[in-house]
Amino acid sequence: LIAGQKFQRAVRLHAMPNPDPASAARDRLAAVRAKRGYLLPHHGLLAVAAPDLLEAYDQAYTALTLVPRNLTAHDKEFVWLAVLVATDEAIATHHIRKFRDAGGTSAEMAAALRLAAVARSAPAFRFVADHWTAAIPEFDHEQAYRSAIADSLAPFGVPARLTEMALAAVQTCQGGWWELGVHIRAAYAAGVAEVDLAEAIAITMFPGSVPYFVDACGIWRDLIKSGAVAASPAFRAWAEIDQGGFDAAKAAKP
């Protein structure tokens, strides 16, 4: 809390009368380092060019990744590791330390790596389903994909709920919408709390992309509306509200 207050004070230095730009930027960056323990290049750019955006970004990042919500630190960092591998995000190695600090083991890190690797192979299964089913009529797309995941993770004993959350996040990053539907349905079957699944998928907003996160929410919403998953009253209310976007609203006007 104290670090966050110092950060906000430092960021707002730009509003003071005639601040020295270089000193103000250094103060903002010192506050970021004090809060997070590290700096990344975009922090510096925003500190110099857009202090208001730096403050807003920090608040969003804090809410998304630093403030405890529903997932345990261990489970959240497991999802983070799978997402980072899936997105080729090499710079965020602090999540390895955070996973270890939360009790994560080397074997579990190996499991997250395998999980992401198999998820990235999903287009191969999709290719066969799209183009070779006439020649291989016995091919079952979902069964083949799920078997590859099960075989890969068999040595590790990762709980089903954690597997499905991590795979849902990875497929969101990849735009694997059919696979995402598979994992959302499986998450419900495994008893994953909806707020836990939502937190796992929301992790993808920064390393994946906000547009992909938007699309993933649409996939989940469609599953609820179709009755493919038994949503809670709150999540069903979300699904039933009209959310067609700007173009749909524009088209609906007389």
Tab-separated table of C-alpha atoms in Angstrom:
chain	number	residue	atom	x	y	z
A	1	LEU	CA	0.000	0.000	0.000
A	2	ILE	CA	2.801	2.412	0.929
A	3	ALA	CA	4.698	1.601	-2.286
A	4	GLY	CA	1.533	2.217	-4.279
A	5	GLN	CA	0.983	5.592	-2.627
A	6	LYS	CA	4.596	6.597	-3.336
A	7	PHE	CA	4.150	5.495	-6.939
A	8	GLN	CA	1.033	7.617	-7.436
A	9	ARG	CA	2.679	10.651	-5.833
A	10	ALA	CA	5.712	10.266	-8.091
A	11	VAL	CA	3.621	9.884	-11.229
A	12	ARG	CA	1.687	13.035	-10.424
A	13	LEU	CA	4.840	15.141	-10.281
A	14	HIS	CA	4.166	16.088	-13.880
A	15	ALA	CA	1.232	18.199	-12.661
A	16	MET	CA	3.431	20.402	-10.495
A	17	PRO	CA	4.385	23.848	-11.850
A	18	ASN	CA	7.406	23.623	-14.174
A	19	PRO	CA	8.879	20.334	-12.923
A	20	ASP	CA	12.231	19.309	-14.286
A	21	PRO	CA	11.255	16.642	-16.872
A	22	ALA	CA	14.310	14.463	-16.330
A	23	SER	CA	14.017	14.541	-12.531
A	24	ALA	CA	10.290	13.875	-12.678
A	25	ALA	CA	10.814	10.881	-14.970
A	26	ARG	CA	13.509	9.475	-12.688
A	27	ASP	CA	11.211	9.841	-9.674
A	28	ARG	CA	8.386	8.036	-11.460
A	29	LEU	CA	10.674	5.199	-12.490
A	30	ALA	CA	12.113	4.934	-8.986
A	31	ALA	CA	8.565	4.548	-7.691
A	32	VAL	CA	7.830	1.789	-10.224
A	33	ARG	CA	11.025	-0.051	-9.258
A	34	ALA	CA	10.239	0.298	-5.542
A	35	LYS	CA	6.768	-1.133	-6.068
A	36	ARG	CA	7.609	-4.014	-8.413
A	37	GLY	CA	11.300	-4.662	-7.859
A	38	TYR	CA	12.158	-4.278	-11.553
A	39	LEU	CA	11.728	-2.002	-14.565
A	40	LEU	CA	10.803	-2.742	-18.172
A	41	PRO	CA	11.409	-0.452	-21.172
A	42	HIS	CA	7.788	0.616	-21.542
A	43	HIS	CA	7.755	1.973	-17.995
A	44	GLY	CA	10.425	4.476	-18.967
A	45	LEU	CA	8.725	5.537	-22.165
A	46	LEU	CA	5.422	6.153	-20.408
A	47	ALA	CA	7.132	7.946	-17.519
A	48	VAL	CA	8.619	10.436	-19.974
A	49	ALA	CA	5.902	10.693	-22.612
A	50	ALA	CA	2.603	9.884	-20.887
A	51	PRO	CA	2.637	9.954	-17.067
A	52	ASP	CA	-1.152	9.755	-16.857
A	53	LEU	CA	-1.110	6.611	-18.978
A	54	LEU	CA	1.668	5.156	-16.811
A	55	GLU	CA	-0.484	5.646	-13.728
A	56	ALA	CA	-3.559	4.118	-15.393
A	57	TYR	CA	-1.495	1.228	-16.744
A	58	ASP	CA	-0.032	0.556	-13.322
A	59	GLN	CA	-3.481	0.511	-11.747
A	60	ALA	CA	-4.735	-1.960	-14.373
A	61	TYR	CA	-1.654	-4.175	-14.031
A	62	THR	CA	-1.900	-4.093	-10.258
A	63	ALA	CA	-5.546	-5.147	-10.308
A	64	LEU	CA	-4.861	-7.849	-12.877
A	65	THR	CA	-1.721	-9.453	-11.492
A	66	LEU	CA	-0.684	-8.131	-8.078
A	67	VAL	CA	-3.872	-7.854	-6.014
A	68	PRO	CA	-5.015	-11.282	-4.737
A	69	ARG	CA	-8.491	-12.117	-5.992
A	70	ASN	CA	-9.694	-15.695	-6.327
A	71	LEU	CA	-6.829	-17.862	-7.555
A	72	THR	CA	-4.084	-18.846	-5.166
A	73	ALA	CA	-0.673	-17.377	-5.934
A	74	HIS	CA	0.502	-20.857	-6.952
A	75	ASP	CA	-2.325	-21.456	-9.421
A	76	LYS	CA	-2.173	-17.964	-10.873
A	77	GLU	CA	1.561	-18.216	-11.504
A	78	PHE	CA	1.157	-21.680	-13.058
A	79	VAL	CA	-1.253	-20.144	-15.552
A	80	TRP	CA	1.159	-17.262	-16.103
A	81	LEU	CA	4.014	-19.653	-16.940
A	82	ALA	CA	1.916	-21.522	-19.514
A	83	VAL	CA	0.771	-18.239	-21.058
A	84	LEU	CA	4.318	-16.870	-21.265
A	85	VAL	CA	5.544	-19.986	-23.061
A	86	ALA	CA	2.565	-19.878	-25.413
A	87	THR	CA	3.246	-16.245	-26.309
A	88	ASP	CA	7.060	-16.488	-26.551
A	89	GLU	CA	7.285	-13.889	-23.777
A	90	ALA	CA	10.884	-14.196	-22.622
A	91	ILE	CA	11.195	-10.987	-20.625
A	92	ALA	CA	8.762	-11.804	-17.805
A	93	THR	CA	11.067	-14.163	-15.911
A	94	HIS	CA	9.932	-12.648	-12.612
A	95	HIS	CA	6.938	-14.999	-12.859
A	96	ILE	CA	9.320	-17.940	-12.431
A	97	ARG	CA	10.490	-16.468	-9.139
A	98	LYS	CA	6.907	-15.726	-8.111
A	99	PHE	CA	5.897	-19.309	-8.894
A	100	ARG	CA	8.761	-20.681	-6.797
A	101	ASP	CA	7.923	-18.272	-3.973
A	102	ALA	CA	4.348	-19.602	-4.056
A	103	GLY	CA	5.579	-23.166	-3.568
A	104	GLY	CA	5.815	-24.170	-7.226
A	105	THR	CA	8.220	-26.982	-8.032
A	106	SER	CA	10.510	-27.674	-10.969
A	107	ALA	CA	8.276	-30.599	-11.942
A	108	GLU	CA	5.265	-28.291	-12.041
A	109	MET	CA	7.163	-25.851	-14.230
A	110	ALA	CA	7.934	-28.731	-16.574
A	111	ALA	CA	4.223	-29.556	-16.600
A	112	ALA	CA	3.311	-25.962	-17.504
A	113	LEU	CA	5.852	-26.097	-20.346
A	114	ARG	CA	4.418	-29.354	-21.690
A	115	LEU	CA	0.900	-28.057	-21.375
A	116	ALA	CA	1.726	-24.971	-23.414
A	117	ALA	CA	3.646	-27.009	-25.986
A	118	VAL	CA	0.760	-29.406	-26.592
A	119	ALA	CA	-1.708	-26.520	-26.734
A	120	ARG	CA	0.427	-24.887	-29.405
A	121	SER	CA	0.165	-28.070	-31.465
A	122	ALA	CA	-3.629	-27.751	-31.634
A	123	PRO	CA	-3.600	-26.516	-35.267
A	124	ALA	CA	-2.220	-29.905	-36.335
A	125	PHE	CA	-5.290	-31.677	-34.961
A	126	ARG	CA	-7.493	-28.993	-36.494
A	127	PHE	CA	-5.834	-29.517	-39.882
A	128	VAL	CA	-6.703	-33.207	-39.912
A	129	ALA	CA	-10.266	-32.463	-38.822
A	130	ASP	CA	-10.668	-29.832	-41.539
A	131	HIS	CA	-9.041	-31.643	-44.450
A	132	TRP	CA	-8.555	-35.370	-43.903
A	133	THR	CA	-11.729	-36.679	-42.275
A	134	ALA	CA	-12.916	-38.197	-45.537
A	135	ALA	CA	-9.718	-40.250	-45.682
A	136	ILE	CA	-9.623	-40.916	-41.917
A	137	PRO	CA	-13.299	-41.184	-40.916
A	138	GLU	CA	-12.399	-42.660	-37.550
A	139	PHE	CA	-10.533	-39.495	-36.520
A	140	ASP	CA	-12.157	-37.800	-33.535
A	141	HIS	CA	-10.836	-34.244	-33.254
A	142	GLU	CA	-11.603	-33.656	-29.599
A	143	GLN	CA	-10.555	-37.129	-28.479
A	144	ALA	CA	-7.228	-36.843	-30.312
A	145	TYR	CA	-6.506	-33.410	-28.870
A	146	ARG	CA	-7.501	-34.408	-25.331
A	147	SER	CA	-5.474	-37.630	-25.512
A	148	ALA	CA	-2.353	-35.689	-26.481
A	149	ILE	CA	-2.832	-33.429	-23.465
A	150	ALA	CA	-3.453	-36.351	-21.105
A	151	ASP	CA	-0.417	-38.281	-22.362
A	152	SER	CA	1.807	-35.223	-22.005
A	153	LEU	CA	0.718	-34.427	-18.464
A	154	ALA	CA	0.450	-38.017	-17.202
A	155	PRO	CA	3.781	-37.959	-15.294
A	156	PHE	CA	2.867	-34.844	-13.325
A	157	GLY	CA	-0.595	-35.281	-11.836
A	158	VAL	CA	-1.708	-31.688	-12.458
A	159	PRO	CA	-5.258	-31.240	-11.101
A	160	ALA	CA	-7.934	-31.104	-13.811
A	161	ARG	CA	-9.168	-27.704	-12.674
A	162	LEU	CA	-5.700	-26.160	-13.035
A	163	THR	CA	-5.090	-27.895	-16.369
A	164	GLU	CA	-8.326	-26.579	-17.865
A	165	MET	CA	-7.787	-23.021	-16.631
A	166	ALA	CA	-4.247	-22.906	-17.996
A	167	LEU	CA	-5.282	-24.395	-21.338
A	168	ALA	CA	-8.193	-21.962	-21.638
A	169	ALA	CA	-5.756	-19.088	-21.117
A	170	VAL	CA	-3.233	-20.481	-23.610
A	171	GLN	CA	-5.863	-21.013	-26.299
A	172	THR	CA	-7.126	-17.472	-25.743
A	173	CYS	CA	-3.616	-16.198	-26.508
A	174	GLN	CA	-3.537	-18.286	-29.682
A	175	GLY	CA	-7.017	-17.510	-30.904
A	176	GLY	CA	-7.838	-21.220	-30.647
A	177	TRP	CA	-11.563	-20.674	-30.324
A	178	TRP	CA	-12.715	-24.258	-30.868
A	179	GLU	CA	-10.161	-25.451	-28.294
A	180	LEU	CA	-11.169	-22.698	-25.891
A	181	GLY	CA	-14.727	-23.976	-26.020
A	182	VAL	CA	-13.452	-27.468	-25.219
A	183	HIS	CA	-11.622	-26.190	-22.146
A	184	ILE	CA	-14.421	-23.968	-20.882
A	185	ARG	CA	-16.813	-26.916	-21.024
A	186	ALA	CA	-14.229	-29.122	-19.312
A	187	ALA	CA	-13.625	-26.473	-16.640
A	188	TYR	CA	-17.308	-26.520	-15.747
A	189	ALA	CA	-17.240	-30.333	-15.689
A	190	ALA	CA	-14.211	-30.236	-13.372
A	191	GLY	CA	-16.011	-27.910	-10.959
A	192	VAL	CA	-13.880	-24.838	-11.641
A	193	ALA	CA	-15.453	-21.754	-10.100
A	194	GLU	CA	-16.480	-19.290	-12.788
A	195	VAL	CA	-14.627	-16.440	-11.095
A	196	ASP	CA	-11.453	-18.557	-11.086
A	197	LEU	CA	-11.794	-19.295	-14.798
A	198	ALA	CA	-12.465	-15.625	-15.496
A	199	GLU	CA	-9.313	-14.611	-13.618
A	200	ALA	CA	-7.223	-17.162	-15.522
A	201	ILE	CA	-8.480	-15.982	-18.909
A	202	ALA	CA	-8.100	-12.312	-17.949
A	203	ILE	CA	-4.364	-12.876	-17.436
A	204	THR	CA	-4.068	-13.008	-21.222
A	205	MET	CA	-4.955	-9.335	-21.692
A	206	PHE	CA	-1.343	-8.178	-21.405
A	207	PRO	CA	0.796	-11.032	-22.824
A	208	GLY	CA	-1.856	-12.110	-25.340
A	209	SER	CA	-4.012	-9.229	-26.491
A	210	VAL	CA	-7.109	-7.381	-25.388
A	211	PRO	CA	-8.909	-8.161	-28.697
A	212	TYR	CA	-8.317	-11.883	-28.170
A	213	PHE	CA	-9.573	-11.547	-24.602
A	214	VAL	CA	-12.708	-9.851	-25.938
A	215	ASP	CA	-13.230	-12.708	-28.407
A	216	ALA	CA	-12.681	-15.289	-25.672
A	217	CYS	CA	-15.373	-13.665	-23.562
A	218	GLY	CA	-17.668	-13.908	-26.569
A	219	ILE	CA	-16.958	-17.645	-26.919
A	220	TRP	CA	-17.765	-18.188	-23.247
A	221	ARG	CA	-20.914	-16.093	-23.508
A	222	ASP	CA	-22.115	-18.103	-26.511
A	223	LEU	CA	-21.586	-21.353	-24.589
A	224	ILE	CA	-23.734	-20.024	-21.765
A	225	LYS	CA	-26.457	-18.809	-24.121
A	226	SER	CA	-26.568	-22.138	-25.957
A	227	GLY	CA	-26.855	-24.108	-22.728
A	228	ALA	CA	-23.542	-25.890	-23.339
A	229	VAL	CA	-22.472	-24.972	-19.795
A	230	ALA	CA	-24.573	-24.574	-16.674
A	231	ALA	CA	-23.772	-21.016	-15.700
A	232	SER	CA	-24.541	-19.382	-12.379
A	233	PRO	CA	-27.290	-16.716	-12.274
A	234	ALA	CA	-24.768	-13.858	-12.381
A	235	PHE	CA	-22.918	-15.269	-15.374
A	236	ARG	CA	-26.173	-16.104	-17.143
A	237	ALA	CA	-27.281	-12.488	-16.632
A	238	TRP	CA	-24.043	-11.380	-18.310
A	239	ALA	CA	-24.692	-13.703	-21.237
A	240	GLU	CA	-28.262	-12.552	-21.726
A	241	ILE	CA	-27.472	-8.833	-21.915
A	242	ASP	CA	-27.193	-7.529	-25.489
A	243	GLN	CA	-23.481	-7.068	-26.267
A	244	GLY	CA	-23.328	-6.786	-30.027
A	245	GLY	CA	-20.786	-3.972	-30.080
A	246	PHE	CA	-20.739	-0.641	-31.868
A	247	ASP	CA	-21.574	-1.910	-35.345
A	248	ALA	CA	-24.567	-3.899	-34.121
A	249	ALA	CA	-25.853	-0.924	-32.135
A	250	LYS	CA	-25.396	1.358	-35.126
A	251	ALA	CA	-27.255	-1.071	-37.405
A	252	ALA	CA	-30.125	-1.315	-34.921
A	253	LYS	CA	-30.844	2.421	-35.020
A	254	PRO	CA	-33.868	3.403	-37.133
